[in-house]
Amino acid sequence: MVRAGLTPERLTRAGAELADEVGFDQVTVSALARRFDVKVASLYSHLKNSQDLRTRIALFALEELADRVAAALAGRAGRDALAAFADTYRDYAREHPGRYAATRLRLDPETALASAGVRHAQMTRAILRGYDLTEPAQTHAVRMLGSVFHGYVSLEMAGSFSHTPVDTQESWAWILDSLDALLRSRPRPDPHR
Amino acid sequence: MVRAGLTPERLTRAGAELADEVGFDQVTVSALARRFDVKVASLYSHLKNSQDLRTRIALFALEELADRVAAALAGRAGRDALAAFADTYRDYAREHPGRYAATRLRLDPETALASAGVRHAQMTRAILRGYDLTEPAQTHAVRMLGSVFHGYVSLEMAGSFSHTPVDTQESWAWILDSLDALLRSRPRPDPHR
DNA sequence: GGCATTCACCTAATAGCTTTAGGCATTTGG
DNA sequence: CCAAATGCCTAAAGCTATTAGGTGAATGCC
């Protein structure tokens, strides 16, 4: 009996690839077993269960994306940093749709705290360092940036923009310009609401 | 044999309620049958299959949300309209998380064209009428607004904002103010990229 | 009113995914 | 070199999806 050499790590990686090929929600323990040419039950020595697999893929993708963002951000500030951050996100989603979808998996609080999600938040804040915002505006801005980037990528992936002939690359650039202008405009006062 | 009185409409509505209770991806033909105290196979006279059920729920939710947005938008313009639109979206997601998730279901192009998604796009454009943008900026702005609103709602629902003590209502208002200011700032030139 | 048809729901059966229990063979380490 | 640990397997139960074919109730036509 030739051993397949299964490990949680290899399974996670293969799961990520599978996610990119068939979609994150089609990632199944069975499909993964097939891919290793191994019986389904064998995977349960390495994975707690199906949810565990999905969580591992999510954590893996969060790490990978955080690494890319960190690399892209190195040595940049201001609009440059903003664009680098945003483009990295978008490119990752296009290149690895399944993994990107995985990063949206809802993690339980402790897992989330131990995940690279924390780095993502830190890096988003780091971008704003170039814009001179004070709390709580900085937090508002972090949330806005996260919303725009995630929202755009997610709508673009879902094909929501394909009904209008305007180039999505152009819209992306326009949006980045807008955000940059907005953030540069001033340390804005609190809303009057 | 007492008939349960199943119809596609009742099933869809019950499916939407089920989605709000257990999450859209937990909506299953079996669970729905249980809810009507009927055997699973019976539903297949009214639904093509599981995907059909999900699609119907998505279309239902899109209609419902579009109706609410239309009502909220009536007689408003400018920042008022912007806030009405955004708040309706956000409130709907909070009130009906499962249905909101359903609106994100990827529809095939023809179904999408026949759906209330079209009204959503039209209404987003209508908001911008108060801001004097010309094409292609208007399309860029439509995409940005869609991204921010969807992104914010989706991140907020996922709990991504709950790690920071800043009130999400405050961030929401700040973001609306920012978008309003941005759109009012001018018919912006095309990006230089 | 009686009969045929349609309709609404049912039973039965197949197939796939998930998960647990228990078994045998291979590897490892004292 | 033998014992324990490890890696993968078979078996089995439970749930979901889906199809085929049956039965009784409601409907419509003469």
Short mmCIF file of C-alpha atoms (C1' of nucleotides) in Angstrom, two decimals:
data_model
loop_
_atom_site.label_atom_id
_atom_site.label_comp_id
_atom_site.label_asym_id
_atom_site.label_seq_id
_atom_site.Cartn_x
_atom_site.Cartn_y
_atom_site.Cartn_z
CA MET A 1 0.00 0.00 0.00
CA VAL A 2 1.66 3.17 -1.19
CA ARG A 3 1.02 6.02 1.17
CA ALA A 4 -0.33 9.20 -0.26
CA GLY A 5 1.58 11.42 2.15
CA LEU A 6 -1.37 13.40 3.40
CA THR A 7 -0.82 16.25 5.81
CA PRO A 8 -3.11 19.05 6.90
CA GLU A 9 -0.87 21.45 4.99
CA ARG A 10 -0.96 19.57 1.73
CA LEU A 11 -4.69 19.10 2.07
CA THR A 12 -5.17 22.78 2.72
CA ARG A 13 -3.10 23.78 -0.26
CA ALA A 14 -4.88 21.32 -2.51
CA GLY A 15 -8.16 22.55 -1.12
CA ALA A 16 -7.22 26.08 -2.08
CA GLU A 17 -6.45 24.98 -5.61
CA LEU A 18 -9.69 23.08 -5.76
CA ALA A 19 -11.52 26.19 -4.57
CA ASP A 20 -10.02 28.22 -7.40
CA GLU A 21 -11.09 25.61 -9.90
CA VAL A 22 -14.61 24.81 -8.79
CA GLY A 23 -15.53 27.55 -6.34
CA PHE A 24 -15.06 27.70 -2.61
CA ASP A 25 -18.49 26.37 -1.76
CA GLN A 26 -17.92 23.35 -3.97
CA VAL A 27 -14.91 22.36 -1.92
CA THR A 28 -15.81 19.06 -0.41
CA VAL A 29 -13.95 16.45 1.57
CA SER A 30 -14.96 13.90 -1.03
CA ALA A 31 -13.62 15.92 -3.94
CA LEU A 32 -10.39 16.46 -2.09
CA ALA A 33 -10.04 12.73 -1.42
CA ARG A 34 -10.60 12.04 -5.10
CA ARG A 35 -7.85 14.47 -5.94
CA PHE A 36 -5.41 12.52 -3.79
CA ASP A 37 -6.81 9.23 -5.03
CA VAL A 38 -7.54 8.18 -1.53
CA LYS A 39 -10.68 7.12 0.32
CA VAL A 40 -12.73 9.85 1.94
CA ALA A 41 -12.41 8.54 5.46
CA SER A 42 -8.64 8.82 5.26
CA LEU A 43 -8.83 12.59 5.32
CA TYR A 44 -10.42 12.55 8.72
CA SER A 45 -7.11 11.63 10.30
CA HIS A 46 -5.81 15.00 9.17
CA LEU A 47 -8.90 17.18 9.28
CA LYS A 48 -11.42 17.46 12.04
CA ASN A 49 -14.25 17.78 9.58
CA SER A 50 -15.49 19.64 6.56
CA GLN A 51 -15.73 22.95 8.38
CA ASP A 52 -12.17 22.52 9.57
CA LEU A 53 -11.04 22.14 5.99
CA ARG A 54 -12.82 25.31 4.94
CA THR A 55 -11.40 27.21 7.87
CA ARG A 56 -7.87 26.08 7.06
CA ILE A 57 -8.27 27.20 3.48
CA ALA A 58 -9.56 30.56 4.68
CA LEU A 59 -6.62 31.02 7.03
CA PHE A 60 -4.21 30.00 4.31
CA ALA A 61 -5.70 32.48 1.86
CA LEU A 62 -5.68 35.27 4.43
CA GLU A 63 -1.97 34.66 5.05
CA GLU A 64 -1.13 34.50 1.40
CA LEU A 65 -3.03 37.67 0.62
CA ALA A 66 -1.54 39.49 3.60
CA ASP A 67 1.94 38.54 2.42
CA ARG A 68 1.25 39.90 -1.02
CA VAL A 69 -0.18 43.10 0.34
CA ALA A 70 2.78 43.55 2.65
CA ALA A 71 5.17 43.11 -0.26
CA ALA A 72 3.20 45.52 -2.42
CA LEU A 73 3.05 48.13 0.29
CA ALA A 74 6.78 48.16 1.03
CA GLY A 75 8.25 51.58 0.45
CA ARG A 76 5.04 53.21 -0.73
CA ALA A 77 2.88 55.91 0.75
CA GLY A 78 -0.09 58.05 -0.14
CA ARG A 79 -1.93 57.32 -3.35
CA ASP A 80 0.79 54.89 -4.32
CA ALA A 81 0.19 52.80 -1.26
CA LEU A 82 -3.54 53.02 -1.70
CA ALA A 83 -3.31 51.78 -5.27
CA ALA A 84 -0.85 49.05 -4.39
CA PHE A 85 -3.10 47.79 -1.66
CA ALA A 86 -6.22 47.89 -3.77
CA ASP A 87 -4.63 46.35 -6.82
CA THR A 88 -3.17 43.52 -4.82
CA TYR A 89 -6.58 42.72 -3.46
CA ARG A 90 -8.23 42.85 -6.82
CA ASP A 91 -5.52 40.88 -8.59
CA TYR A 92 -5.62 38.21 -5.95
CA ALA A 93 -9.35 37.84 -6.35
CA ARG A 94 -9.02 37.55 -10.11
CA GLU A 95 -6.15 35.12 -9.92
CA HIS A 96 -7.58 33.04 -7.08
CA PRO A 97 -11.34 33.48 -6.95
CA GLY A 98 -11.85 30.49 -4.71
CA ARG A 99 -9.23 31.58 -2.22
CA TYR A 100 -10.60 35.09 -2.24
CA ALA A 101 -14.05 33.72 -1.49
CA ALA A 102 -12.46 31.73 1.32
CA THR A 103 -11.16 34.91 2.95
CA ARG A 104 -14.80 35.94 3.36
CA LEU A 105 -15.59 32.90 5.47
CA ARG A 106 -16.91 33.91 8.84
CA LEU A 107 -14.42 32.81 11.47
CA ASP A 108 -15.24 32.49 15.11
CA PRO A 109 -13.77 35.39 17.13
CA GLU A 110 -10.76 33.59 18.57
CA THR A 111 -9.77 32.09 15.25
CA ALA A 112 -10.18 35.49 13.64
CA LEU A 113 -7.92 37.09 16.23
CA ALA A 114 -5.22 34.53 15.57
CA SER A 115 -5.54 34.91 11.81
CA ALA A 116 -3.82 37.13 9.31
CA GLY A 117 -6.99 39.20 9.32
CA VAL A 118 -5.28 41.19 12.01
CA ARG A 119 -2.42 42.01 9.65
CA HIS A 120 -4.91 43.13 7.04
CA ALA A 121 -6.42 45.57 9.47
CA GLN A 122 -2.98 46.86 10.48
CA MET A 123 -1.93 47.35 6.89
CA THR A 124 -5.08 49.22 6.05
CA ARG A 125 -4.32 51.55 8.95
CA ALA A 126 -0.77 51.87 7.72
CA ILE A 127 -1.96 53.25 4.42
CA LEU A 128 -3.84 55.97 6.19
CA ARG A 129 -0.70 57.09 7.96
CA GLY A 130 0.06 59.11 4.86
CA TYR A 131 -3.22 60.96 5.17
CA ASP A 132 -3.07 62.51 8.55
CA LEU A 133 -6.41 61.40 9.94
CA THR A 134 -7.14 61.36 13.63
CA GLU A 135 -9.43 59.00 15.46
CA PRO A 136 -12.22 58.27 15.06
CA ALA A 137 -11.96 59.39 11.43
CA GLN A 138 -9.18 56.90 10.89
CA THR A 139 -11.41 54.03 11.87
CA HIS A 140 -14.18 55.32 9.66
CA ALA A 141 -11.73 55.53 6.79
CA VAL A 142 -10.44 52.03 7.43
CA ARG A 143 -13.98 50.76 7.21
CA MET A 144 -14.69 52.71 4.10
CA LEU A 145 -11.62 51.46 2.31
CA GLY A 146 -12.36 47.91 3.30
CA SER A 147 -15.90 48.30 2.09
CA VAL A 148 -15.00 49.77 -1.26
CA PHE A 149 -12.30 47.27 -2.03
CA HIS A 150 -14.20 44.23 -0.91
CA GLY A 151 -17.40 45.49 -2.43
CA TYR A 152 -15.87 46.32 -5.76
CA VAL A 153 -14.01 43.06 -6.08
CA SER A 154 -16.99 41.09 -5.03
CA LEU A 155 -19.41 42.82 -7.39
CA GLU A 156 -16.94 42.65 -10.25
CA MET A 157 -16.43 38.93 -9.70
CA ALA A 158 -20.18 38.41 -9.56
CA GLY A 159 -20.48 40.01 -12.97
CA SER A 160 -22.54 42.91 -11.67
CA PHE A 161 -20.52 45.37 -13.74
CA SER A 162 -20.67 43.50 -16.99
CA HIS A 163 -23.99 44.97 -18.04
CA THR A 164 -22.48 48.37 -18.73
CA PRO A 165 -19.89 48.80 -21.45
CA VAL A 166 -17.64 51.06 -19.39
CA ASP A 167 -14.27 49.48 -18.71
CA THR A 168 -13.90 48.24 -15.18
CA GLN A 169 -10.23 49.17 -15.09
CA GLU A 170 -11.18 52.74 -15.76
CA SER A 171 -13.75 52.72 -12.98
CA TRP A 172 -11.21 51.24 -10.63
CA ALA A 173 -8.75 54.02 -11.34
CA TRP A 174 -11.48 56.64 -10.98
CA ILE A 175 -12.47 55.22 -7.64
CA LEU A 176 -8.89 55.18 -6.39
CA ASP A 177 -8.47 58.78 -7.44
CA SER A 178 -11.66 59.68 -5.68
CA LEU A 179 -10.67 57.97 -2.47
CA ASP A 180 -7.26 59.55 -2.56
CA ALA A 181 -8.77 62.99 -3.08
CA LEU A 182 -11.26 62.37 -0.34
CA LEU A 183 -8.66 61.30 2.19
CA ARG A 184 -6.33 64.11 1.26
CA SER A 185 -9.03 66.71 1.46
CA ARG A 186 -8.58 67.22 5.20
CA PRO A 187 -8.87 65.74 8.64
CA ARG A 188 -12.62 65.89 8.32
CA PRO A 189 -14.92 66.91 11.13
CA ASP A 190 -17.28 64.43 12.69
CA PRO A 191 -20.59 64.00 10.94
CA HIS A 192 -23.47 66.13 12.18
CA ARG A 193 -25.78 63.17 12.78
CA MET B 1 -55.14 13.37 2.86
CA VAL B 2 -55.16 17.05 3.74
CA ARG B 3 -53.36 19.06 1.12
CA ALA B 4 -50.68 21.38 2.25
CA GLY B 5 -51.43 23.95 -0.43
CA LEU B 6 -47.96 24.23 -1.82
CA THR B 7 -47.25 26.73 -4.55
CA PRO B 8 -43.98 28.08 -5.88
CA GLU B 9 -44.85 31.43 -4.30
CA ARG B 10 -45.53 30.06 -0.84
CA LEU B 11 -42.41 27.94 -1.05
CA THR B 12 -40.36 30.92 -2.08
CA ARG B 13 -41.66 33.06 0.73
CA ALA B 14 -41.12 30.30 3.28
CA GLY B 15 -37.67 29.76 1.82
CA ALA B 16 -36.90 33.42 2.39
CA GLU B 17 -38.00 33.15 6.00
CA LEU B 18 -35.94 30.04 6.41
CA ALA B 19 -32.96 31.85 4.96
CA ASP B 20 -33.32 34.62 7.51
CA GLU B 21 -33.44 32.08 10.30
CA VAL B 22 -30.69 29.67 9.36
CA GLY B 23 -28.71 31.45 6.65
CA PHE B 24 -29.16 31.41 2.92
CA ASP B 25 -26.73 28.59 2.27
CA GLN B 26 -28.52 26.39 4.77
CA VAL B 27 -31.72 26.65 2.79
CA THR B 28 -32.41 23.17 1.64
CA VAL B 29 -35.30 21.46 -0.09
CA SER B 30 -35.45 19.02 2.79
CA ALA B 31 -35.67 21.71 5.43
CA LEU B 32 -38.39 23.45 3.49
CA ALA B 33 -40.38 20.23 3.18
CA ARG B 34 -40.06 19.73 6.92
CA ARG B 35 -41.40 23.21 7.48
CA PHE B 36 -44.53 22.34 5.49
CA ASP B 37 -44.70 18.92 7.09
CA VAL B 38 -44.61 17.29 3.73
CA LYS B 39 -42.33 14.75 2.07
CA VAL B 40 -39.35 16.11 0.23
CA ALA B 41 -40.32 14.72 -3.14
CA SER B 42 -43.57 16.69 -3.05
CA LEU B 43 -41.72 19.94 -3.52
CA TYR B 44 -40.40 18.82 -6.85
CA SER B 45 -43.81 19.36 -8.41
CA HIS B 46 -43.46 23.03 -7.64
CA LEU B 47 -39.72 23.56 -7.92
CA LYS B 48 -37.39 22.39 -10.62
CA ASN B 49 -34.66 21.68 -8.13
CA SER B 50 -32.63 23.10 -5.33
CA GLN B 51 -31.02 25.73 -7.49
CA ASP B 52 -34.41 26.82 -8.71
CA LEU B 53 -35.50 27.37 -5.13
CA ARG B 54 -32.47 29.49 -4.39
CA THR B 55 -32.95 31.52 -7.54
CA ARG B 56 -36.58 32.18 -6.68
CA ILE B 57 -35.63 33.37 -3.23
CA ALA B 58 -33.00 35.64 -4.75
CA LEU B 59 -35.48 37.15 -7.21
CA PHE B 60 -38.01 37.60 -4.45
CA ALA B 61 -35.51 39.38 -2.24
CA LEU B 62 -34.34 41.59 -5.08
CA GLU B 63 -37.93 42.67 -5.73
CA GLU B 64 -38.63 43.27 -2.09
CA LEU B 65 -35.51 45.31 -1.61
CA ALA B 66 -36.09 47.29 -4.80
CA ASP B 67 -39.60 48.14 -3.61
CA ARG B 68 -38.27 49.39 -0.33
CA VAL B 69 -35.58 51.44 -1.98
CA ALA B 70 -38.08 52.94 -4.39
CA ALA B 71 -40.35 53.93 -1.53
CA ALA B 72 -37.45 55.41 0.42
CA LEU B 73 -36.20 57.37 -2.54
CA ALA B 74 -39.53 58.98 -3.38
CA GLY B 75 -39.29 62.74 -3.21
CA ARG B 76 -35.68 62.86 -2.13
CA ALA B 77 -32.57 64.14 -3.84
CA GLY B 78 -28.92 64.77 -3.11
CA ARG B 79 -27.54 63.64 0.21
CA ASP B 80 -31.02 62.81 1.36
CA ALA B 81 -31.52 60.38 -1.44
CA LEU B 82 -28.07 58.94 -0.94
CA ALA B 83 -28.74 58.31 2.74
CA ALA B 84 -32.20 56.92 2.09
CA PHE B 85 -30.82 54.48 -0.43
CA ALA B 86 -27.93 53.41 1.73
CA ASP B 87 -29.97 53.08 4.90
CA THR B 88 -32.60 51.01 3.17
CA TYR B 89 -29.94 48.62 1.99
CA ARG B 90 -28.33 48.36 5.36
CA ASP B 91 -31.59 48.01 7.26
CA TYR B 92 -32.77 45.31 4.91
CA ALA B 93 -29.59 43.34 5.45
CA ARG B 94 -29.91 43.63 9.20
CA GLU B 95 -33.57 42.75 9.21
CA HIS B 96 -33.31 39.98 6.64
CA PRO B 97 -29.78 38.65 6.55
CA GLY B 98 -30.73 35.54 4.64
CA ARG B 99 -32.63 37.43 2.00
CA TYR B 100 -29.84 39.92 1.68
CA ALA B 101 -27.40 37.08 1.15
CA ALA B 102 -29.78 35.74 -1.47
CA THR B 103 -29.54 38.96 -3.45
CA ARG B 104 -25.85 38.19 -3.89
CA LEU B 105 -26.57 34.91 -5.66
CA ARG B 106 -25.04 34.85 -9.08
CA LEU B 107 -27.83 34.73 -11.63
CA ASP B 108 -27.35 33.69 -15.20
CA PRO B 109 -27.41 36.70 -17.54
CA GLU B 110 -30.95 36.33 -18.86
CA THR B 111 -32.41 35.80 -15.41
CA ALA B 112 -30.48 38.79 -14.16
CA LEU B 113 -31.83 40.95 -16.95
CA ALA B 114 -35.39 39.99 -16.10
CA SER B 115 -34.82 40.55 -12.39
CA ALA B 116 -35.29 43.56 -10.18
CA GLY B 117 -31.52 43.95 -10.34
CA VAL B 118 -32.22 46.21 -13.26
CA ARG B 119 -34.33 48.48 -11.07
CA HIS B 120 -31.54 48.62 -8.53
CA ALA B 121 -29.15 49.86 -11.17
CA GLN B 122 -31.66 52.43 -12.38
CA MET B 123 -32.29 53.73 -8.91
CA THR B 124 -28.59 54.06 -8.20
CA ARG B 125 -28.30 56.14 -11.34
CA ALA B 126 -31.30 58.16 -10.23
CA ILE B 127 -29.52 59.19 -7.07
CA LEU B 128 -26.67 60.58 -9.08
CA ARG B 129 -29.02 62.79 -11.03
CA GLY B 130 -28.71 65.26 -8.20
CA TYR B 131 -24.94 65.37 -8.60
CA ASP B 132 -24.46 66.46 -12.14
CA LEU B 133 -22.04 63.81 -13.31
CA THR B 134 -21.48 63.05 -16.98
CA GLU B 135 -20.57 59.73 -18.49
CA PRO B 136 -18.39 57.85 -17.94
CA ALA B 137 -18.03 59.35 -14.46
CA GLN B 138 -21.61 58.48 -13.72
CA THR B 139 -20.95 54.81 -14.32
CA HIS B 140 -17.83 54.96 -12.21
CA ALA B 141 -19.85 56.54 -9.44
CA VAL B 142 -22.59 53.95 -9.73
CA ARG B 143 -19.99 51.27 -9.29
CA MET B 144 -18.39 53.01 -6.37
CA LEU B 145 -21.66 53.48 -4.54
CA GLY B 146 -22.64 49.89 -5.15
CA SER B 147 -19.25 48.77 -3.90
CA VAL B 148 -19.31 50.83 -0.73
CA PHE B 149 -22.83 49.92 0.24
CA HIS B 150 -22.53 46.26 -0.51
CA GLY B 151 -19.07 46.08 0.95
CA TYR B 152 -19.98 47.86 4.14
CA VAL B 153 -23.10 45.86 4.74
CA SER B 154 -21.36 42.64 3.98
CA LEU B 155 -18.37 43.35 6.22
CA GLU B 156 -20.57 44.61 9.01
CA MET B 157 -22.72 41.49 8.84
CA ALA B 158 -19.62 39.33 8.86
CA GLY B 159 -18.55 40.97 12.09
CA SER B 160 -15.43 42.49 10.56
CA PHE B 161 -16.06 45.78 12.28
CA SER B 162 -16.69 44.42 15.71
CA HIS B 163 -13.02 44.33 16.70
CA THR B 164 -12.84 48.09 16.97
CA PRO B 165 -14.89 49.95 19.57
CA VAL B 166 -15.93 52.73 17.21
CA ASP B 167 -19.67 52.76 16.62
CA THR B 168 -20.64 51.45 13.22
CA GLN B 169 -23.51 53.91 12.95
CA GLU B 170 -21.02 56.71 13.25
CA SER B 171 -18.82 55.24 10.56
CA TRP B 172 -21.81 54.81 8.31
CA ALA B 173 -22.73 58.49 8.66
CA TRP B 174 -19.14 59.52 8.11
CA ILE B 175 -18.97 57.48 4.94
CA LEU B 176 -22.22 58.91 3.62
CA ASP B 177 -20.95 62.40 4.28
CA SER B 178 -17.73 61.59 2.52
CA LEU B 179 -19.46 60.17 -0.51
CA ASP B 180 -21.78 63.12 -0.68
CA ALA B 181 -18.88 65.55 -0.48
CA LEU B 182 -17.01 63.59 -3.07
CA LEU B 183 -19.86 63.56 -5.54
CA ARG B 184 -20.66 67.18 -4.97
CA SER B 185 -17.07 68.26 -5.33
CA ARG B 186 -17.34 68.52 -9.13
CA PRO B 187 -17.91 66.75 -12.38
CA ARG B 188 -14.52 65.18 -12.03
CA PRO B 189 -12.10 64.79 -14.92
CA ASP B 190 -11.15 61.40 -16.17
CA PRO B 191 -8.33 59.68 -14.36
CA HIS B 192 -4.89 60.14 -15.79
CA ARG B 193 -4.19 56.42 -16.04
"C1'" DG C 1 -74.66 12.85 -10.59
"C1'" DG C 2 -71.26 10.05 -12.65
"C1'" DC C 3 -67.06 9.60 -14.89
"C1'" DA C 4 -62.52 11.04 -16.55
"C1'" DT C 5 -58.83 13.86 -15.93
"C1'" DT C 6 -55.80 16.54 -13.49
"C1'" DC C 7 -53.51 17.71 -9.50
"C1'" DA C 8 -51.24 17.28 -5.08
"C1'" DC C 9 -48.83 14.58 -2.43
"C1'" DC C 10 -46.85 9.95 -1.41
"C1'" DT C 11 -43.64 5.69 -1.48
"C1'" DA C 12 -39.59 3.78 -3.26
"C1'" DA C 13 -35.16 3.91 -5.02
"C1'" DT C 14 -30.60 5.73 -6.57
"C1'" DA C 15 -26.74 8.49 -5.77
"C1'" DG C 16 -23.49 11.71 -3.42
"C1'" DC C 17 -21.41 13.92 0.78
"C1'" DT C 18 -20.26 13.58 5.91
"C1'" DT C 19 -18.75 11.39 9.70
"C1'" DT C 20 -17.59 7.59 13.04
"C1'" DA C 21 -15.77 2.95 14.30
"C1'" DG C 22 -12.74 -0.43 13.87
"C1'" DG C 23 -8.98 -3.07 11.19
"C1'" DC C 24 -4.58 -4.11 8.87
"C1'" DA C 25 -0.19 -2.84 7.12
"C1'" DT C 26 3.73 0.03 7.13
"C1'" DT C 27 6.91 2.85 9.38
"C1'" DT C 28 9.59 4.19 13.31
"C1'" DG C 29 12.27 3.97 17.34
"C1'" DG C 30 13.93 1.77 21.47
"C1'" DC D 1 13.98 -6.91 15.81
"C1'" DC D 2 9.91 -6.18 17.95
"C1'" DA D 3 6.28 -2.82 19.72
"C1'" DA D 4 3.96 1.10 19.24
"C1'" DA D 5 2.35 4.61 16.47
"C1'" DT D 6 0.80 6.03 12.16
"C1'" DG D 7 -1.57 6.02 7.66
"C1'" DC D 8 -4.92 4.45 4.98
"C1'" DC D 9 -8.83 1.19 4.37
"C1'" DT D 10 -13.62 -1.10 4.77
"C1'" DA D 11 -18.07 -0.73 6.67
"C1'" DA D 12 -21.95 1.59 8.05
"C1'" DA D 13 -25.34 5.18 9.30
"C1'" DG D 14 -27.45 9.57 8.42
"C1'" DC D 15 -28.61 13.46 5.61
"C1'" DT D 16 -29.58 15.85 1.05
"C1'" DA D 17 -30.99 15.76 -3.95
"C1'" DT D 18 -33.52 13.91 -7.50
"C1'" DT D 19 -36.37 10.75 -10.41
"C1'" DA D 20 -40.12 7.38 -11.31
"C1'" DG D 21 -44.28 5.85 -10.62
"C1'" DG D 22 -48.67 5.38 -7.59
"C1'" DT D 23 -53.02 6.86 -5.14
"C1'" DG D 24 -56.64 9.60 -3.60
"C1'" DA D 25 -58.96 14.16 -3.85
"C1'" DA D 26 -60.64 17.89 -6.57
"C1'" DT D 27 -62.36 19.55 -10.98
"C1'" DG D 28 -64.82 19.72 -15.15
"C1'" DC D 29 -67.66 17.90 -18.59
"C1'" DC D 30 -71.83 15.50 -20.25
#
